[in-house]
Amino acid sequence: MGFHKSLFMAMSAMRLTISTTAQSIQSDPCQIVANQQVEAQSKVALDNPQNFPFKVLVDAENAYQCYLSIPIQNEKAVTVLEYQKEVLSMYSTLAFLKKPPKSYQQPAIDVLSRVDEMIDKAKNGSYNNLNEYASDWSAINIAAYDTHFTVSSAGTSLFYWILPEDIVSVSIDGKALPQVYAYNDIANNVSSFSPIVELNGQSIFDYLQTYLTKTYTGMLDPHAEWNALMYSAAGLFSRWGSKSDGPNMYYGAFRLSLTYNGPSVKGKFANGTQFEWKYMAGAISDFTASEISSGQQIYDKLVLKKTSEAGKRGEEMQKRELVDQNASAASFPTSVPYPSYPKTPIVVQRNFTRGGTISGYLLAENSTGVLSLPSFEANKNNELSSAREFNVAVADFIHQCREAGTKKIVIDVTGNGGGTILLGYDTFRQFFPKKDPEALARSRATPYWNTYGSIISGLQPGSKLYDELTQGLAGAPDLNSSTSLSVDSERWSSWKDYFGPVNINQDNFTRPYKYDFSTEGVVQALSFNITGYGDRQPNYDEAFPSEDIIIVYDGACGSTCSIFANMMKNIGGVKSIAVGGIPQNGPMQGIAGTRGSQVRRSDVLDMVTKTIQENLLDSGNQTNEALRSKLGVTAEDIEALPLSDGLPWALASVSVNTVDAVMKSKEEVPYQFAYEAANCRLFYTMDMIRDVTKLWEAAARVAGGDTSDCVPGSVNGPGSGINEWLFDSPGFSNADIWGNANSTKLLVEEKSDENNSSSASGMLVSLSMVVTVLTMMWAI
Ligand SMILES: *[C@@H]1O[C@H](CO)[C@@H](O)[C@H](O)[C@H]1NC(C)=O
Ligand SMILES: *[C@@H]1O[C@H](CO)[C@@H](O)[C@H](O)[C@H]1NC(C)=O
Ligand SMILES: *[C@@H]1O[C@H](CO)[C@@H](O)[C@H](O)[C@H]1NC(C)=O
Ligand SMILES: *[C@@H]1O[C@H](CO)[C@@H](O)[C@H](O)[C@H]1NC(C)=O
Ligand SMILES: *[C@@H]1O[C@H](CO)[C@@H](O)[C@H](O)[C@H]1NC(C)=O
Ligand SMILES: *[C@@H]1O[C@H](CO)[C@@H](O)[C@H](O)[C@H]1NC(C)=O
Ligand SMILES: *[C@@H]1O[C@H](CO)[C@@H](O)[C@H](O)[C@H]1NC(C)=O
Ligand SMILES: *[C@@H]1O[C@H](CO)[C@@H](O)[C@H](O)[C@H]1NC(C)=O
Ligand SMILES: *[C@@H]1O[C@H](CO)[C@@H](O)[C@H](O)[C@H]1NC(C)=O
Ligand SMILES: *[C@@H]1O[C@H](CO)[C@@H](O)[C@H](O)[C@H]1NC(C)=O
Ligand SMILES: *[C@@H]1O[C@H](CO)[C@@H](O)[C@H](O)[C@H]1NC(C)=O
Ligand SMILES: *[C@@H]1O[C@H](CO)[C@@H](O)[C@H](O)[C@H]1NC(C)=O
């Protein structure tokens, strides 16, 4: 789950004018930020839910000067980095990031040695300011291409930089290679529009390729990175609509970046017209409310850990920052608040648009049903019931489509970066209640993981510790071996039995596991039985034949979406379409957010650690030696667990992917590193940007077997067959892809043994046959 730092990407409209009045030359740049925030706040308009007034925008160059003026204490950075490195040891893909297989479309990175370099730099006092430290972290974060790996360390997200325009990449007719346009030219159908050919004096392709090395998208495929730069209504809606509180805006990664990119971008349209788009800055804090007027004060008040008194004040300030945010949440719209979505859903999730994101539609006189799933996120305020409402909306959609006699089902997961894992399983089972949702997963076998797992798996009911751990970790198979099964569906005799370690790629891993859905804890973790279990038995074996369903994704699909999409394909036998990508012919991967199965945040692990330390270490009148020894852990093991309590900085949080999805036949390598093309790729057309039903109609045609709209060379690309994750080169590399941007040359020959023009349904028949003999699965 999760996108980068779930940034508070609210922004007030760019129409705000920034005060340029009477700033004293001597003013501290941070004081100027404070003044500009006050000025801008007074002009915030609340009329549009997209213009959440949480943050106001200020002059970018000045804000950057403020950022550069934030000091750092190198010795404190060392302490924080050492803690963060301990958390990073649980990152399951470290060894493969360092030495990836040929199928991986990004460069290798040795994450731990890059962190060691940072520690060295801090030790020898090389960091001159907080920005230098934060930039090093960002560079590592960017180069891991994994939305499950995020660093919210001091300084990494104090400011963001935002342009007044989005861009889109669209094809004139769906056949011609896409060109990049200003989003508003396309959305408003202006009469004389022209593509952008140059940015800052470079060809737009060279510019964006370089830009992507400096800004975070988390995408493991260059085509998906390209899409992440672009405006996407689904992407926006998935972040904004899934929460019932808090501004949670999201913009394309071209428009908004955490990396300062200069005061403006200058460009040229193909018709010769030149333009300059000026960056503005947003800050995550209201400087006036926080009494900040210098870089030193930012360090003192936002970076340094607060004493409890100051901490309370900090909380108060944060509340004040949020003051206006409920103003536009007063009423819940029933249609997607983006003009490109139809206004006539047949189904919406309760609290749709503020706490719910699912909607369903009937198109083409009921012959096509569309399920729009921009997120699997259950509302955190009320997780259980909003998960139930998600389940109800999907069930209602299926029911109505079956009643209406729908012929084709389009499942649109564009923009879907994940959410509640069990909802991925449940949604799969709503379509295929009889198909076993088994998927394989495993973790990095490290000492900390062993300590956590030994305790969580070994504890018996009847203690405060057990009750507290169960609350947070009910049904967590990665840490509780009583909740999982071996590849051969056998129970583990103990945590140690599961833990291994197995040595692969010069690293240690646990043995692969799958969820044990017969365990009450798992089935009931949602508070209702997953579809097909217990009392939740649909009156059909499959909601629709698999060959009538098609999934549409744009690369952003990750985490729970990756789990869901994989089960739909590899167990359900459902075809897929990837949309968009770098302008060139050929295949595209559609699942590129993260293919990891579980993210763990350091602050959550912290709570587990504290609970364990409070209950299992010895206190004055009690010794836990016997219990520890029964669990197979020592007091030293427990004391060694990472804990952020004593750290000097308030912000030291890291999230890491702790669970890999793996495949039975190729269980050495994580899915994260496989190549897996969609069955067909479509270019976005101008119509699709203005009206998403045009995309859905094109998808329904492909589902019907007509692949004539598919991009040349994109049908049944490498790794697109069932259970055919590719770990060899797909025939091209990242450099080949960028080197051939805007070229129609095919990087790989299309398979000659396929009937590419009209073979989609034929392909599906054989895929379904494979499915029936499937005994394994992926992705958790
Ligand atoms: C500090 O450490 C870094 C990383 O090891 C190294 O590149 C740099 O030269 C060192 N600087 C000094 C002043 O020792
Ligand atoms: C866009 O404008 C053209 C004429 O400039 C018109 O033919 C077309 O129908 C318009 N499309 C939409 C979706 O408004
Ligand atoms: C050139 O293209 C841009 C971008 O679409 C447009 O705003 C501008 O009006 C065009 N200029 C001319 C002279 O047509
Ligand atoms: C892309 O290729 C087309 C056709 O060759 C050309 O007209 C266009 O200028 C190219 N775009 C860029 C940004 O180079
Ligand atoms: C939310 O809105 C209500 C009514 O409009 C108001 O009374 C309340 O103070 C607002 N909450 C916050 C945090 O501003
Ligand atoms: C489509 O289905 C709905 C609900 O099942 C029904 O009310 C409507 O009449 C149908 N429309 C057509 C054109 O069949
Ligand atoms: C739906 O909205 C209502 C009214 O704001 C709120 O009380 C309820 O908690 C929300 N439900 C969920 C699941 O978020
Ligand atoms: C571990 O899993 C078992 C089986 O699901 C469950 O009964 C037990 O409560 C779990 N333990 C904890 C600490 O959550
Ligand atoms: C793997 O585990 C063995 C002990 O089981 C240990 O000696 C070795 O250092 C571990 N390797 C890594 C890379 O952690
Ligand atoms: C699951 O189904 C069983 C019946 O098979 C029922 O007894 C149980 O209450 C259900 N669990 C939940 C949480 O609804
Ligand atoms: C000693 O035991 C009592 C009763 O279990 C408990 O309330 C108290 O906190 C313990 N004292 C210490 C120092 O752990
Ligand atoms: C290709 O299509 C032709 C005509 O539909 C058919 O006879 C042939 O068997 C197909 N070949 C393959 C490999 O599917």
mmCIF file of N, CA and C in Angstrom, residues 205-261:
data_model
loop_
_atom_site.group_PDB
_atom_site.id
_atom_site.type_symbol
_atom_site.label_atom_id
_atom_site.label_comp_id
_atom_site.label_asym_id
_atom_site.label_seq_id
_atom_site.Cartn_x
_atom_site.Cartn_y
_atom_site.Cartn_z
ATOM 1 N N PHE A 205 12.026 14.101 -24.206
ATOM 2 C CA PHE A 205 12.322 12.744 -23.729
ATOM 3 C C PHE A 205 13.587 12.734 -22.875
ATOM 4 N N ASP A 206 14.621 13.441 -23.348
ATOM 5 C CA ASP A 206 15.860 13.500 -22.551
ATOM 6 C C ASP A 206 15.595 14.186 -21.208
ATOM 7 N N TYR A 207 14.797 15.260 -21.275
ATOM 8 C CA TYR A 207 14.518 15.985 -20.049
ATOM 9 C C TYR A 207 13.811 15.081 -19.040
ATOM 10 N N LEU A 208 12.772 14.412 -19.482
ATOM 11 C CA LEU A 208 11.982 13.612 -18.541
ATOM 12 C C LEU A 208 12.765 12.389 -18.057
ATOM 13 N N GLN A 209 13.591 11.825 -18.918
ATOM 14 C CA GLN A 209 14.409 10.678 -18.486
ATOM 15 C C GLN A 209 15.331 11.100 -17.332
ATOM 16 N N THR A 210 15.984 12.235 -17.497
ATOM 17 C CA THR A 210 16.871 12.727 -16.431
ATOM 18 C C THR A 210 16.069 13.128 -15.193
ATOM 19 N N TYR A 211 14.960 13.801 -15.441
ATOM 20 C CA TYR A 211 14.111 14.247 -14.335
ATOM 21 C C TYR A 211 13.708 13.064 -13.452
ATOM 22 N N LEU A 212 13.409 11.917 -14.084
ATOM 23 C CA LEU A 212 12.962 10.740 -13.324
ATOM 24 C C LEU A 212 14.065 10.153 -12.442
ATOM 25 N N THR A 213 15.314 10.465 -12.734
ATOM 26 C CA THR A 213 16.374 9.990 -11.837
ATOM 27 C C THR A 213 16.459 10.870 -10.590
ATOM 28 N N LYS A 214 15.744 12.004 -10.603
ATOM 29 C CA LYS A 214 15.834 12.944 -9.482
ATOM 30 C C LYS A 214 14.549 13.088 -8.694
ATOM 31 N N THR A 215 13.505 12.425 -9.146
ATOM 32 C CA THR A 215 12.240 12.572 -8.442
ATOM 33 C C THR A 215 11.625 11.197 -8.200
ATOM 34 N N TYR A 216 10.921 11.068 -7.088
ATOM 35 C CA TYR A 216 10.429 9.756 -6.677
ATOM 36 C C TYR A 216 9.139 9.391 -7.395
ATOM 37 N N THR A 217 9.086 8.187 -7.954
ATOM 38 C CA THR A 217 7.792 7.639 -8.390
ATOM 39 C C THR A 217 7.555 6.270 -7.759
ATOM 40 N N GLY A 218 8.603 5.542 -7.417
ATOM 41 C CA GLY A 218 8.442 4.211 -6.845
ATOM 42 C C GLY A 218 8.128 3.134 -7.881
ATOM 43 N N MET A 219 8.145 3.486 -9.174
ATOM 44 C CA MET A 219 7.729 2.529 -10.216
ATOM 45 C C MET A 219 8.913 1.700 -10.710
ATOM 46 N N LEU A 220 8.707 0.392 -10.848
ATOM 47 C CA LEU A 220 9.812 -0.483 -11.208
ATOM 48 C C LEU A 220 9.985 -0.654 -12.712
ATOM 49 N N ASP A 221 9.201 0.058 -13.497
ATOM 50 C CA ASP A 221 9.275 -0.056 -14.955
ATOM 51 C C ASP A 221 9.280 1.352 -15.560
ATOM 52 N N PRO A 222 10.134 1.588 -16.577
ATOM 53 C CA PRO A 222 10.200 2.956 -17.127
ATOM 54 C C PRO A 222 8.881 3.441 -17.734
ATOM 55 N N HIS A 223 8.090 2.543 -18.326
ATOM 56 C CA HIS A 223 6.795 2.984 -18.874
ATOM 57 C C HIS A 223 5.861 3.430 -17.741
ATOM 58 N N ALA A 224 5.932 2.727 -16.627
ATOM 59 C CA ALA A 224 5.097 3.095 -15.479
ATOM 60 C C ALA A 224 5.591 4.407 -14.866
ATOM 61 N N GLU A 225 6.917 4.600 -14.876
ATOM 62 C CA GLU A 225 7.451 5.894 -14.400
ATOM 63 C C GLU A 225 6.934 7.025 -15.272
ATOM 64 N N TRP A 226 6.930 6.784 -16.565
ATOM 65 C CA TRP A 226 6.428 7.793 -17.504
ATOM 66 C C TRP A 226 4.989 8.151 -17.157
ATOM 67 N N ASN A 227 4.168 7.130 -16.983
ATOM 68 C CA ASN A 227 2.770 7.393 -16.629
ATOM 69 C C ASN A 227 2.650 8.152 -15.311
ATOM 70 N N ALA A 228 3.561 7.861 -14.375
ATOM 71 C CA ALA A 228 3.484 8.514 -13.067
ATOM 72 C C ALA A 228 3.744 10.021 -13.182
ATOM 73 N N LEU A 229 4.383 10.435 -14.281
ATOM 74 C CA LEU A 229 4.618 11.866 -14.481
ATOM 75 C C LEU A 229 3.341 12.597 -14.885
ATOM 76 N N MET A 230 2.400 11.838 -15.420
ATOM 77 C CA MET A 230 1.265 12.438 -16.122
ATOM 78 C C MET A 230 0.062 12.639 -15.203
ATOM 79 N N TYR A 231 -0.811 13.543 -15.625
ATOM 80 C CA TYR A 231 -2.098 13.695 -14.951
ATOM 81 C C TYR A 231 -2.862 12.381 -15.040
ATOM 82 N N SER A 232 -3.471 11.955 -13.945
ATOM 83 C CA SER A 232 -4.337 10.779 -13.964
ATOM 84 C C SER A 232 -5.477 11.002 -12.989
ATOM 85 N N ALA A 233 -6.692 11.103 -13.510
ATOM 86 C CA ALA A 233 -7.850 11.314 -12.631
ATOM 87 C C ALA A 233 -7.961 10.159 -11.647
ATOM 88 N N ALA A 234 -7.714 8.931 -12.119
ATOM 89 C CA ALA A 234 -7.820 7.768 -11.220
ATOM 90 C C ALA A 234 -6.770 7.858 -10.111
ATOM 91 N N GLY A 235 -5.553 8.277 -10.484
ATOM 92 C CA GLY A 235 -4.490 8.420 -9.491
ATOM 93 C C GLY A 235 -4.850 9.452 -8.440
ATOM 94 N N LEU A 236 -5.408 10.563 -8.895
ATOM 95 C CA LEU A 236 -5.814 11.604 -7.944
ATOM 96 C C LEU A 236 -6.912 11.084 -7.021
ATOM 97 N N PHE A 237 -7.900 10.465 -7.646
ATOM 98 C CA PHE A 237 -9.051 10.033 -6.875
ATOM 99 C C PHE A 237 -8.674 8.963 -5.860
ATOM 100 N N SER A 238 -7.752 8.088 -6.242
ATOM 101 C CA SER A 238 -7.415 6.994 -5.334
ATOM 102 C C SER A 238 -6.814 7.528 -4.037
ATOM 103 N N ARG A 239 -6.049 8.597 -4.112
ATOM 104 C CA ARG A 239 -5.456 9.140 -2.873
ATOM 105 C C ARG A 239 -6.431 10.009 -2.119
ATOM 106 N N TRP A 240 -7.174 10.785 -2.863
ATOM 107 C CA TRP A 240 -8.025 11.752 -2.185
ATOM 108 C C TRP A 240 -9.293 11.098 -1.647
ATOM 109 N N GLY A 241 -9.869 10.191 -2.433
ATOM 110 C CA GLY A 241 -11.185 9.667 -2.098
ATOM 111 C C GLY A 241 -11.194 8.601 -1.030
ATOM 112 N N SER A 242 -10.048 7.968 -0.790
ATOM 113 C CA SER A 242 -10.083 6.829 0.124
ATOM 114 C C SER A 242 -10.092 7.243 1.586
ATOM 115 N N LYS A 243 -9.755 8.474 1.859
ATOM 116 C CA LYS A 243 -9.717 8.930 3.250
ATOM 117 C C LYS A 243 -10.926 9.811 3.541
ATOM 118 N N SER A 244 -11.506 9.615 4.713
ATOM 119 C CA SER A 244 -12.624 10.485 5.048
ATOM 120 C C SER A 244 -12.154 11.716 5.800
ATOM 121 N N ASP A 245 -10.880 11.731 6.140
ATOM 122 C CA ASP A 245 -10.375 12.924 6.803
ATOM 123 C C ASP A 245 -8.996 13.244 6.236
ATOM 124 N N GLY A 246 -8.595 14.455 6.463
ATOM 125 C CA GLY A 246 -7.245 14.812 6.060
ATOM 126 C C GLY A 246 -7.157 15.048 4.569
ATOM 127 N N PRO A 247 -6.410 16.047 4.194
ATOM 128 C CA PRO A 247 -6.192 16.295 2.785
ATOM 129 C C PRO A 247 -5.150 15.304 2.308
ATOM 130 N N ASN A 248 -5.362 14.691 1.241
ATOM 131 C CA ASN A 248 -4.441 13.655 0.814
ATOM 132 C C ASN A 248 -4.314 13.708 -0.694
ATOM 133 N N MET A 249 -3.973 14.876 -1.151
ATOM 134 C CA MET A 249 -3.937 15.069 -2.584
ATOM 135 C C MET A 249 -2.714 14.441 -3.192
ATOM 136 N N TYR A 250 -2.797 14.251 -4.467
ATOM 137 C CA TYR A 250 -1.720 13.636 -5.194
ATOM 138 C C TYR A 250 -1.688 14.267 -6.569
ATOM 139 N N TYR A 251 -0.500 14.523 -7.053
ATOM 140 C CA TYR A 251 -0.389 15.044 -8.405
ATOM 141 C C TYR A 251 0.581 14.207 -9.197
ATOM 142 N N GLY A 252 0.501 14.341 -10.488
ATOM 143 C CA GLY A 252 1.490 13.691 -11.321
ATOM 144 C C GLY A 252 2.885 14.142 -10.904
ATOM 145 N N ALA A 253 3.858 13.242 -11.079
ATOM 146 C CA ALA A 253 5.210 13.507 -10.579
ATOM 147 C C ALA A 253 5.963 14.535 -11.421
ATOM 148 N N PHE A 254 5.410 14.938 -12.558
ATOM 149 C CA PHE A 254 5.997 16.073 -13.275
ATOM 150 C C PHE A 254 5.562 17.362 -12.584
ATOM 151 N N ARG A 255 4.290 17.421 -12.252
ATOM 152 C CA ARG A 255 3.760 18.656 -11.668
ATOM 153 C C ARG A 255 4.275 18.867 -10.244
ATOM 154 N N LEU A 256 4.411 17.784 -9.507
ATOM 155 C CA LEU A 256 4.791 17.926 -8.105
ATOM 156 C C LEU A 256 5.982 17.040 -7.768
ATOM 157 N N SER A 257 6.969 17.617 -7.113
ATOM 158 C CA SER A 257 8.149 16.839 -6.746
ATOM 159 C C SER A 257 8.628 17.238 -5.360
ATOM 160 N N LEU A 258 9.280 16.319 -4.695
ATOM 161 C CA LEU A 258 9.917 16.634 -3.415
ATOM 162 C C LEU A 258 11.335 17.142 -3.621
ATOM 163 N N THR A 259 11.764 17.123 -4.883
ATOM 164 C CA THR A 259 13.122 17.557 -5.209
ATOM 165 C C THR A 259 13.057 18.931 -5.865
ATOM 166 N N TYR A 260 13.810 19.880 -5.345
ATOM 167 C CA TYR A 260 13.831 21.213 -5.948
ATOM 168 C C TYR A 260 14.429 21.123 -7.342
ATOM 169 N N ASN A 261 13.755 21.768 -8.283
ATOM 170 C CA ASN A 261 14.115 21.572 -9.678
ATOM 171 C C ASN A 261 14.311 22.915 -10.375
#
